[in-house]
mmCIF file of C-alpha atoms and ligand atoms in Angstrom:
data_model
loop_
_atom_site.group_PDB
_atom_site.id
_atom_site.type_symbol
_atom_site.label_atom_id
_atom_site.label_comp_id
_atom_site.label_asym_id
_atom_site.label_seq_id
_atom_site.Cartn_x
_atom_site.Cartn_y
_atom_site.Cartn_z
ATOM 1 C CA MET A 1 81.281 144.897 73.771
ATOM 2 C CA LYS A 2 81.395 141.635 75.701
ATOM 3 C CA THR A 3 82.233 141.881 79.374
ATOM 4 C CA ARG A 4 83.483 139.235 81.741
ATOM 5 C CA VAL A 5 80.966 137.300 83.783
ATOM 6 C CA LEU A 6 83.578 136.598 86.456
ATOM 7 C CA THR A 7 86.136 139.005 87.898
ATOM 8 C CA LYS A 8 89.371 137.729 89.354
ATOM 9 C CA TYR A 9 90.319 138.981 92.821
ATOM 10 C CA GLU A 10 93.015 141.638 92.564
ATOM 11 C CA ASN A 11 95.212 139.987 95.192
ATOM 12 C CA ASN A 12 95.210 136.552 93.580
ATOM 13 C CA PRO A 13 96.513 134.019 94.181
ATOM 14 C CA ILE A 14 94.811 133.630 97.538
ATOM 15 C CA MET A 15 96.815 130.487 98.283
ATOM 16 C CA SER A 16 100.177 129.225 97.069
ATOM 17 C CA PRO A 17 102.722 126.702 98.326
ATOM 18 C CA GLU A 18 104.725 129.382 100.184
ATOM 19 C CA GLN A 19 101.735 130.166 102.430
ATOM 20 C CA MET A 20 101.633 126.615 103.761
ATOM 21 C CA PRO A 21 102.923 125.809 107.255
ATOM 22 C CA GLN A 22 105.438 123.346 105.846
ATOM 23 C CA GLU A 23 107.297 122.957 102.585
ATOM 24 C CA VAL A 24 104.954 121.589 99.886
ATOM 25 C CA LEU A 25 105.050 121.441 96.096
ATOM 26 C CA TYR A 26 101.567 122.629 95.044
ATOM 27 C CA THR A 27 98.217 123.905 96.398
ATOM 28 C CA PHE A 28 95.229 123.687 94.031
ATOM 29 C CA ASN A 29 91.639 122.619 93.123
ATOM 30 C CA PRO A 30 89.864 123.166 96.451
ATOM 31 C CA GLY A 31 86.377 122.064 97.331
ATOM 32 C CA ALA A 32 84.863 124.981 99.250
ATOM 33 C CA ILE A 33 81.858 125.682 101.425
ATOM 34 C CA LYS A 34 80.630 128.088 104.082
ATOM 35 C CA PHE A 35 80.251 126.351 107.435
ATOM 36 C CA LYS A 36 79.378 128.073 110.729
ATOM 37 C CA ASN A 37 80.517 131.557 109.578
ATOM 38 C CA GLU A 38 83.754 130.201 108.195
ATOM 39 C CA TYR A 39 84.837 129.642 104.621
ATOM 40 C CA ILE A 40 86.442 126.249 104.313
ATOM 41 C CA MET A 41 88.651 125.162 101.460
ATOM 42 C CA MET A 42 89.616 121.505 101.193
ATOM 43 C CA MET A 43 92.644 121.888 98.945
ATOM 44 C CA ASP A 44 94.724 119.462 96.915
ATOM 45 C CA VAL A 45 98.188 119.799 98.380
ATOM 46 C CA THR A 46 101.110 117.919 96.903
ATOM 47 C CA THR A 47 103.673 117.152 99.567
ATOM 48 C CA LEU A 48 107.374 116.701 98.884
ATOM 49 C CA ASP A 49 106.879 112.969 98.270
ATOM 50 C CA ASP A 50 104.730 113.962 95.229
ATOM 51 C CA ILE A 51 101.513 112.661 96.833
ATOM 52 C CA HIS A 52 98.318 114.736 96.565
ATOM 53 C CA ARG A 53 96.720 115.025 100.029
ATOM 54 C CA ILE A 54 93.660 116.957 101.143
ATOM 55 C CA TRP A 55 94.507 119.888 103.399
ATOM 56 C CA ILE A 56 92.016 122.376 104.880
ATOM 57 C CA ALA A 57 92.417 126.177 104.963
ATOM 58 C CA ARG A 58 89.898 128.349 106.846
ATOM 59 C CA SER A 59 88.860 131.991 106.569
ATOM 60 C CA HIS A 60 86.473 134.456 108.207
ATOM 61 C CA ASP A 61 86.155 136.800 105.221
ATOM 62 C CA GLY A 62 86.596 134.482 102.211
ATOM 63 C CA TYR A 63 89.776 136.249 101.098
ATOM 64 C CA LYS A 64 92.451 135.545 103.693
ATOM 65 C CA PHE A 65 92.853 131.833 104.448
ATOM 66 C CA THR A 66 94.885 130.117 107.133
ATOM 67 C CA PRO A 67 95.873 126.522 106.446
ATOM 68 C CA ASP A 68 95.543 123.935 109.219
ATOM 69 C CA PRO A 69 98.900 122.788 110.637
ATOM 70 C CA GLU A 70 98.544 119.319 109.088
ATOM 71 C CA PRO A 71 96.665 117.659 106.212
ATOM 72 C CA VAL A 72 93.238 116.143 106.898
ATOM 73 C CA ASN A 73 93.322 112.945 108.915
ATOM 74 C CA TRP A 74 91.975 110.949 105.969
ATOM 75 C CA PRO A 75 90.188 107.689 106.803
ATOM 76 C CA ALA A 76 92.074 104.615 105.681
ATOM 77 C CA PRO A 77 90.845 102.930 102.511
ATOM 78 C CA ASP A 78 89.625 99.350 102.560
ATOM 79 C CA PRO A 79 92.629 97.013 102.235
ATOM 80 C CA ASP A 80 91.387 95.657 98.901
ATOM 81 C CA HIS A 81 91.062 99.186 97.413
ATOM 82 C CA PRO A 82 94.339 100.940 98.209
ATOM 83 C CA GLU A 83 94.649 104.653 97.430
ATOM 84 C CA THR A 84 97.717 106.857 97.428
ATOM 85 C CA CYS A 85 96.684 110.219 96.024
ATOM 86 C CA THR A 86 93.403 111.907 96.997
ATOM 87 C CA TYR A 87 92.375 115.074 95.160
ATOM 88 C CA ASP A 88 89.663 117.295 93.633
ATOM 89 C CA PRO A 89 87.167 117.105 96.549
ATOM 90 C CA ARG A 90 83.622 118.386 96.004
ATOM 91 C CA ILE A 91 81.693 119.147 99.197
ATOM 92 C CA THR A 92 77.894 118.784 99.119
ATOM 93 C CA GLN A 93 75.741 119.882 102.027
ATOM 94 C CA ILE A 94 72.985 117.324 102.554
ATOM 95 C CA SER A 95 71.494 118.708 105.778
ATOM 96 C CA GLU A 96 72.491 121.259 108.399
ATOM 97 C CA ASN A 97 75.287 119.096 109.754
ATOM 98 C CA GLU A 98 75.882 116.521 107.072
ATOM 99 C CA PHE A 99 78.395 117.051 104.297
ATOM 100 C CA ILE A 100 79.335 114.462 101.697
ATOM 101 C CA ILE A 101 82.657 114.716 99.889
ATOM 102 C CA LEU A 102 83.299 113.043 96.550
ATOM 103 C CA TYR A 103 86.956 112.975 95.515
ATOM 104 C CA ALA A 104 89.312 111.354 93.064
ATOM 105 C CA SER A 105 91.104 108.407 94.572
ATOM 106 C CA ASP A 106 94.429 107.755 92.855
ATOM 107 C CA LEU A 107 96.057 109.233 89.861
ATOM 108 C CA SER A 108 96.273 107.003 86.845
ATOM 109 C CA GLN A 109 93.396 107.063 84.399
ATOM 110 C CA ASN A 110 92.736 103.358 84.631
ATOM 111 C CA ASP A 111 92.957 103.068 88.391
ATOM 112 C CA VAL A 112 91.212 106.263 89.459
ATOM 113 C CA ARG A 113 87.875 105.918 91.278
ATOM 114 C CA ILE A 114 85.427 108.253 92.953
ATOM 115 C CA GLY A 115 85.766 107.928 96.730
ATOM 116 C CA ILE A 116 83.099 109.181 99.144
ATOM 117 C CA LEU A 117 83.478 110.534 102.706
ATOM 118 C CA ARG A 118 81.133 112.130 105.203
ATOM 119 C CA THR A 119 81.777 114.819 107.822
ATOM 120 C CA SER A 120 79.721 116.903 110.212
ATOM 121 C CA ASP A 121 82.463 119.194 111.513
ATOM 122 C CA PHE A 122 85.346 119.352 108.995
ATOM 123 C CA VAL A 123 87.601 117.814 111.633
ATOM 124 C CA HIS A 124 86.502 114.177 111.617
ATOM 125 C CA PHE A 125 85.917 112.356 108.336
ATOM 126 C CA GLU A 126 84.247 108.993 107.909
ATOM 127 C CA ARG A 127 84.392 106.761 104.855
ATOM 128 C CA VAL A 128 81.087 106.119 103.112
ATOM 129 C CA CYS A 129 82.490 104.007 100.338
ATOM 130 C CA THR A 130 85.923 103.217 99.050
ATOM 131 C CA GLY A 131 85.362 103.968 95.468
ATOM 132 C CA SER A 132 83.377 103.589 92.322
ATOM 133 C CA GLU A 133 84.304 101.272 89.512
ATOM 134 C CA LEU A 134 87.765 101.888 88.066
ATOM 135 C CA GLY A 135 88.300 104.678 85.570
ATOM 136 C CA ASN A 136 85.894 107.331 86.824
ATOM 137 C CA ARG A 137 86.388 110.779 88.364
ATOM 138 C CA ASN A 138 84.990 114.331 88.550
ATOM 139 C CA GLY A 139 82.292 112.951 90.849
ATOM 140 C CA VAL A 140 79.979 115.703 92.124
ATOM 141 C CA LEU A 141 76.954 114.989 94.316
ATOM 142 C CA PHE A 142 73.770 117.029 93.834
ATOM 143 C CA PRO A 143 72.419 118.599 97.043
ATOM 144 C CA GLU A 144 69.003 116.972 96.533
ATOM 145 C CA LYS A 145 67.755 113.490 95.819
ATOM 146 C CA ARG A 146 65.577 112.768 92.805
ATOM 147 C CA ASP A 147 62.907 110.044 93.060
ATOM 148 C CA ASN A 148 64.491 109.096 96.369
ATOM 149 C CA LEU A 149 67.879 108.493 94.733
ATOM 150 C CA TYR A 150 71.130 110.376 95.215
ATOM 151 C CA VAL A 151 72.270 112.023 91.996
ATOM 152 C CA ARG A 152 75.847 112.672 90.915
ATOM 153 C CA PHE A 153 77.820 113.835 87.949
ATOM 154 C CA ASP A 154 80.659 111.592 86.984
ATOM 155 C CA ARG A 155 83.058 111.230 84.107
ATOM 156 C CA PRO A 156 83.895 107.684 83.096
ATOM 157 C CA PHE A 157 87.048 107.528 80.998
ATOM 158 C CA GLY A 158 87.214 106.500 77.438
ATOM 159 C CA ASN A 159 90.860 106.926 76.626
ATOM 160 C CA GLU A 160 92.945 109.919 75.596
ATOM 161 C CA LEU A 161 92.173 109.318 71.910
ATOM 162 C CA ASN A 162 88.463 109.009 72.572
ATOM 163 C CA PRO A 163 87.903 111.039 75.720
ATOM 164 C CA SER A 164 84.744 110.966 77.701
ATOM 165 C CA TYR A 165 82.265 113.589 78.803
ATOM 166 C CA MET A 166 79.897 114.310 81.684
ATOM 167 C CA TRP A 167 77.388 111.730 82.848
ATOM 168 C CA VAL A 168 74.678 111.628 85.515
ATOM 169 C CA SER A 169 74.301 108.538 87.745
ATOM 170 C CA TYR A 170 71.901 107.617 90.545
ATOM 171 C CA SER A 171 72.201 105.675 93.797
ATOM 172 C CA PRO A 172 69.917 104.579 96.631
ATOM 173 C CA ASP A 173 72.735 104.517 99.196
ATOM 174 C CA LEU A 174 75.846 106.364 97.843
ATOM 175 C CA VAL A 175 77.514 102.962 97.309
ATOM 176 C CA PHE A 176 75.759 101.363 94.322
ATOM 177 C CA TRP A 177 75.496 103.682 91.310
ATOM 178 C CA GLY A 178 73.629 103.145 88.071
ATOM 179 C CA LYS A 179 71.010 104.448 85.609
ATOM 180 C CA SER A 180 74.010 106.341 84.164
ATOM 181 C CA LYS A 181 73.292 108.660 81.270
ATOM 182 C CA PRO A 182 75.505 111.107 79.369
ATOM 183 C CA LEU A 183 74.443 114.752 79.247
ATOM 184 C CA SER A 184 72.481 115.661 76.140
ATOM 185 C CA TYR A 185 71.575 118.925 74.441
ATOM 186 C CA GLU A 186 68.741 119.152 71.929
ATOM 187 C CA GLY A 187 68.616 115.349 71.742
ATOM 188 C CA LYS A 188 72.328 114.897 70.973
ATOM 189 C CA PRO A 189 75.254 114.099 73.291
ATOM 190 C CA PHE A 190 76.548 117.263 74.951
ATOM 191 C CA ARG A 191 80.241 117.336 74.152
ATOM 192 C CA ASP A 192 81.967 120.606 74.792
ATOM 193 C CA GLY A 193 85.699 120.587 74.117
ATOM 194 C CA TYR A 194 88.186 117.780 73.673
ATOM 195 C CA LYS A 195 87.097 116.522 77.098
ATOM 196 C CA MET A 196 85.053 117.985 79.910
ATOM 197 C CA GLY A 197 84.031 117.285 83.495
ATOM 198 C CA ALA A 198 81.791 118.594 86.235
ATOM 199 C CA GLY A 199 83.260 121.264 88.445
ATOM 200 C CA ALA A 200 81.169 122.890 91.155
ATOM 201 C CA VAL A 201 78.366 121.327 93.151
ATOM 202 C CA PRO A 202 75.308 122.276 91.066
ATOM 203 C CA ILE A 203 73.284 125.279 92.232
ATOM 204 C CA LYS A 204 69.485 125.004 92.174
ATOM 205 C CA THR A 205 67.867 128.021 90.500
ATOM 206 C CA ASP A 206 64.377 128.643 89.142
ATOM 207 C CA LYS A 207 65.858 128.335 85.622
ATOM 208 C CA GLY A 208 67.376 124.890 86.276
ATOM 209 C CA TRP A 209 70.481 123.411 87.884
ATOM 210 C CA LEU A 210 73.419 125.702 87.221
ATOM 211 C CA GLU A 211 76.647 123.781 86.741
ATOM 212 C CA ILE A 212 80.106 125.254 86.307
ATOM 213 C CA TYR A 213 82.295 122.776 84.467
ATOM 214 C CA HIS A 214 85.745 122.536 82.930
ATOM 215 C CA THR A 215 86.329 122.018 79.267
ATOM 216 C CA VAL A 216 89.679 121.070 77.801
ATOM 217 C CA SER A 217 91.093 122.149 74.447
ATOM 218 C CA GLN A 218 93.947 120.411 72.786
ATOM 219 C CA THR A 219 96.641 122.557 71.197
ATOM 220 C CA CYS A 220 99.808 121.590 69.354
ATOM 221 C CA ASN A 221 101.575 122.239 72.645
ATOM 222 C CA GLY A 222 99.327 120.615 75.250
ATOM 223 C CA PHE A 223 95.936 121.058 76.900
ATOM 224 C CA ILE A 224 94.226 124.250 78.092
ATOM 225 C CA TYR A 225 91.665 123.900 80.916
ATOM 226 C CA ARG A 226 88.966 126.613 81.018
ATOM 227 C CA LEU A 227 85.572 127.015 82.683
ATOM 228 C CA LYS A 228 82.084 127.309 81.264
ATOM 229 C CA ALA A 229 78.577 127.009 82.746
ATOM 230 C CA CYS A 230 75.412 125.206 81.739
ATOM 231 C CA LEU A 231 71.815 124.962 82.930
ATOM 232 C CA LEU A 232 70.217 121.559 83.399
ATOM 233 C CA ASP A 233 66.589 120.511 83.567
ATOM 234 C CA LEU A 234 65.418 120.319 87.186
ATOM 235 C CA GLU A 235 63.444 117.148 86.417
ATOM 236 C CA ASP A 236 66.103 115.418 84.303
ATOM 237 C CA PRO A 237 69.566 116.783 85.150
ATOM 238 C CA SER A 238 71.130 114.943 82.204
ATOM 239 C CA ARG A 239 69.297 117.354 79.869
ATOM 240 C CA VAL A 240 71.177 120.570 79.105
ATOM 241 C CA ILE A 241 68.848 123.542 78.569
ATOM 242 C CA GLY A 242 71.505 126.098 77.737
ATOM 243 C CA TYR A 243 75.213 126.786 78.108
ATOM 244 C CA THR A 244 77.727 129.600 77.809
ATOM 245 C CA ARG A 245 79.179 129.615 74.316
ATOM 246 C CA ASP A 246 82.025 131.734 75.708
ATOM 247 C CA TYR A 247 84.482 130.723 78.399
ATOM 248 C CA ILE A 248 83.764 132.309 81.750
ATOM 249 C CA LEU A 249 87.257 131.770 83.232
ATOM 250 C CA TRP A 250 90.555 131.061 81.529
ATOM 251 C CA PRO A 251 94.284 131.096 82.307
ATOM 252 C CA GLU A 252 95.846 134.459 81.516
ATOM 253 C CA HIS A 253 98.192 135.397 84.395
ATOM 254 C CA ASP A 254 101.532 133.909 85.383
ATOM 255 C CA TYR A 255 100.084 132.111 88.414
ATOM 256 C CA GLU A 256 97.595 130.335 86.071
ATOM 257 C CA MET A 257 100.024 129.660 83.238
ATOM 258 C CA LYS A 258 103.132 128.425 85.013
ATOM 259 C CA GLY A 259 103.353 125.525 87.402
ATOM 260 C CA ARG A 260 102.851 121.782 87.710
ATOM 261 C CA VAL A 261 100.511 121.815 84.702
ATOM 262 C CA ALA A 262 100.555 125.016 82.657
ATOM 263 C CA ASN A 263 97.437 126.772 81.375
ATOM 264 C CA VAL A 264 94.887 125.337 83.783
ATOM 265 C CA VAL A 265 91.963 126.865 85.632
ATOM 266 C CA PHE A 266 89.866 124.194 87.324
ATOM 267 C CA THR A 267 87.099 124.415 89.914
ATOM 268 C CA CYS A 268 85.473 122.093 92.439
ATOM 269 C CA ASN A 269 83.154 124.710 94.025
ATOM 270 C CA ALA A 270 80.914 127.757 93.664
ATOM 271 C CA ILE A 271 79.617 129.472 96.806
ATOM 272 C CA VAL A 272 76.481 131.597 96.499
ATOM 273 C CA GLU A 273 76.354 134.509 98.953
ATOM 274 C CA GLU A 274 73.111 135.993 100.290
ATOM 275 C CA ASP A 275 73.445 139.041 98.023
ATOM 276 C CA GLY A 276 73.568 136.895 94.868
ATOM 277 C CA THR A 277 77.341 137.034 94.444
ATOM 278 C CA VAL A 278 79.110 133.790 93.567
ATOM 279 C CA LYS A 279 82.628 133.016 94.780
ATOM 280 C CA ILE A 280 84.645 130.447 92.862
ATOM 281 C CA TYR A 281 87.929 129.268 94.346
ATOM 282 C CA TYR A 282 89.843 127.772 91.457
ATOM 283 C CA GLY A 283 93.012 125.823 90.942
ATOM 284 C CA ALA A 284 95.555 127.688 88.809
ATOM 285 C CA ALA A 285 98.210 125.712 86.905
ATOM 286 C CA ASP A 286 97.804 122.912 89.493
ATOM 287 C CA THR A 287 99.993 125.070 91.741
ATOM 288 C CA ASN A 288 98.040 128.036 93.168
ATOM 289 C CA ILE A 289 94.482 128.933 94.134
ATOM 290 C CA GLY A 290 92.702 131.991 92.768
ATOM 291 C CA LEU A 291 89.328 133.539 93.574
ATOM 292 C CA ALA A 292 86.866 134.743 90.926
ATOM 293 C CA GLU A 293 83.557 136.455 91.708
ATOM 294 C CA GLY A 294 80.445 137.200 89.700
ATOM 295 C CA ARG A 295 76.667 137.540 89.943
ATOM 296 C CA LEU A 296 74.546 134.401 89.919
ATOM 297 C CA ASP A 297 72.039 136.119 87.623
ATOM 298 C CA ASP A 298 74.730 137.048 85.111
ATOM 299 C CA ILE A 299 76.049 133.476 84.932
ATOM 300 C CA ILE A 300 72.511 132.158 84.416
ATOM 301 C CA SER A 301 71.814 134.769 81.711
ATOM 302 C CA ALA A 302 75.009 133.794 79.898
ATOM 303 C CA CYS A 303 73.647 130.242 79.470
ATOM 304 C CA VAL A 304 71.746 130.493 76.184
HETATM 305 C C1 BMA B 401 92.512 116.828 85.613
HETATM 306 C C2 BMA B 401 92.582 116.550 87.108
HETATM 307 C C3 BMA B 401 92.810 117.850 87.865
HETATM 308 C C4 BMA B 401 93.899 118.687 87.239
HETATM 309 C C5 BMA B 401 93.741 118.792 85.725
HETATM 310 C C6 BMA B 401 94.880 119.534 85.061
HETATM 311 O O1 BMA B 401 92.419 115.673 84.883
HETATM 312 O O2 BMA B 401 93.633 115.676 87.354
HETATM 313 O O3 BMA B 401 93.161 117.561 89.206
HETATM 314 O O4 BMA B 401 93.844 119.998 87.762
HETATM 315 O O5 BMA B 401 93.659 117.504 85.190
HETATM 316 O O6 BMA B 401 96.103 118.909 85.309
#
C-alpha cells in the first residue's frame, strides 16, 4: 500500500485571514526560513484594496505564528519599473546574515517580472534589482554559486495555450541573467503537467539538488495545483535525475479547496530540521496557509 510522503498538520490551517491584525482578504504562499531561533514566514497577504503585499509572521515553535502589525516596508521600485502586487517570495540564505528574496512583481502574465531584494535582519529590505525581463516568475535562487555564477530557477511564460516550464538561468551579479536552459530528463524537455514552476529553495543532498515544485493539471472545470519533487544533477542543475511520479501534496480539505482560487496547494519553501524532518508551509486555495511535514530521506527516495 502506498503511504503519504508528507503529513498535514492536524491543526491546519496555521494561518488564515482572520488571524491577521487587520481585516485582509487572503493569506497564502509564504517564503519561510529559520533565522536566529525563529521561524519566519513572508506571506502573500491580499489587503482590502485587492493588492498582494508581503507580510511577515514569526514563530518560536514553527506551529503558532504571530503576524507583524503591518506589512513589510517594501523598498520602492525604480520609477521606470512600477510594481503594484508583490507575491510568492522565496528566501535564500547566502551567508550567515545575508538573505536574498526573489518574488513575483505584478500580476498579469505579460507584465510580471522577478524582483530581487536583500535583507540581513527581516526588518530592513534593500532592492537588488527591479526585475527581470517581462513575462517571468517562479524565480528561486540556489543557495550556492556554480562556476562563480548565481543560479536560479525561473519560468518564462509562453501563453496559456502553450504554457512554459521550469528553466535554470545564471548571473554574475543577480542583475544580468542568461545561459538559460529548460530542465531536461533523459535528454528530453522535462514537462510535468499542463504547466509547472519551481517551489522551494532547492536543498543540497548527496543524491543531488532536491526541488519541490508545483505542477498544474487542467480539468473541464479549472486548474488543480499540486506538489511533486525532483532531484537535479549537482553539476548541471538543469538535468533531472529522478522525480516523484506521484503527487506528494494535493488539495483535499475545505481550506485547500475553497477560497480565492479553488483547488490549490502551492509552496515557496521547505525547511530542513536537524533531525531530518522537512517542514513545508504551503498556500491553500490562495487563502490560507497549511503546514505539511515529512522526512527528507523519504522525499529523496520517492524521486525515481
Ligand atoms: C500561480 C501564482 C500563485 C498562485 C497560483 C494559483 O500562477 O500566481 O501565486 O497561488 O497561481 O492561483
